[in-house]
C-alpha cells in the first residue's frame, strides 16, 4: 500500500471511531454553541462601555473559532495518543507499514474535517445571533487548517508525556484555557499589563487570532511585519510554528518498532 493509501485508510478508521462516540460528537459542537449564546447573544458586546466585550461583534470571531481550533485538537489528540498507549495500540501499529508521522497526519485530517464543520456552524451562529459583519476570505480556510495542524502536534505531545487519558484531558484544559483568553482572542492587548505582551507573543493562538481578525474584520489593527499584509504575515508565522509542533508531536509518539 502506498503512503497516501495508508494515510487514507487510517483517516477513514479515525473518522468512524469519532462518529461512533456520540458524546464526543455532541460536545464538540455543543460547547462553542453555548459559548456564542452566552457571550454573543446574552451578554452582548458594548463598544461604548468598559469591560471585557467592548469591541464590535466581528472582533470576537477569532475567539469563537479558537474554541474548536484549540480545544478539539488538544483534547482529542491528547486522549487518543494516551488511549493508544494504554491499549498497547502503538505496538500493533508497529507491525504495519504505517509510520508515526503518517498516523499523526491521518488523525490531523480527521480533526480538520471535524473542526471545519464546527467552524461553519460557529460562523453561521455568530452572524445570526450577534449580527457580526464578517469579511469572508480564502485565508480563513488556511488559518483553520494550519491551526489544526499546529495544535494536533501539541496534543500529540500531551498524550505522549502524560500518564493517562484523564491526565491528557486535564493537561489540555490547563493549557487551553489560559491560551484561549490570553492570546488576543476575547481580551485585547490593551487590556493586559504591558509586561505581559512578550508572553502573548509566545502563543501560537495569538497569530491565529491576529490573522483571522485581519482577514475577516475590516477595522482590525494587528501586529505584523512592516510592509507585509498582516493576514499573510501572521499566517506565515503560524505555518512555521505548525511545522515545528507537528514534527515534535510525531517524534514524541512512542516508538515501538
Tab-separated table of C-alpha atoms in Angstrom, residues 32-33 36 61 64-65 67-68 117-127:
chain	number	residue	atom	x	y	z
A	32	UNK	CA	-18.874	26.505	21.147
A	33	UNK	CA	-22.595	26.973	20.521
A	36	UNK	CA	-21.706	32.014	21.452
A	61	UNK	CA	-14.902	35.873	15.706
A	64	UNK	CA	-15.155	31.755	18.918
A	65	UNK	CA	-13.250	29.857	16.221
A	67	UNK	CA	-12.586	27.338	20.901
A	68	UNK	CA	-12.658	24.452	18.421
A	117	UNK	CA	-17.763	21.554	10.123
A	118	UNK	CA	-17.805	23.102	13.591
A	119	UNK	CA	-16.324	26.341	12.225
A	120	UNK	CA	-19.077	26.634	9.622
A	121	UNK	CA	-21.644	26.224	12.394
A	122	UNK	CA	-19.878	28.829	14.544
A	123	UNK	CA	-19.666	31.404	11.753
A	124	UNK	CA	-23.342	30.944	10.918
A	125	UNK	CA	-24.402	31.356	14.545
A	126	UNK	CA	-22.169	34.398	15.084
A	127	UNK	CA	-23.731	36.138	12.082
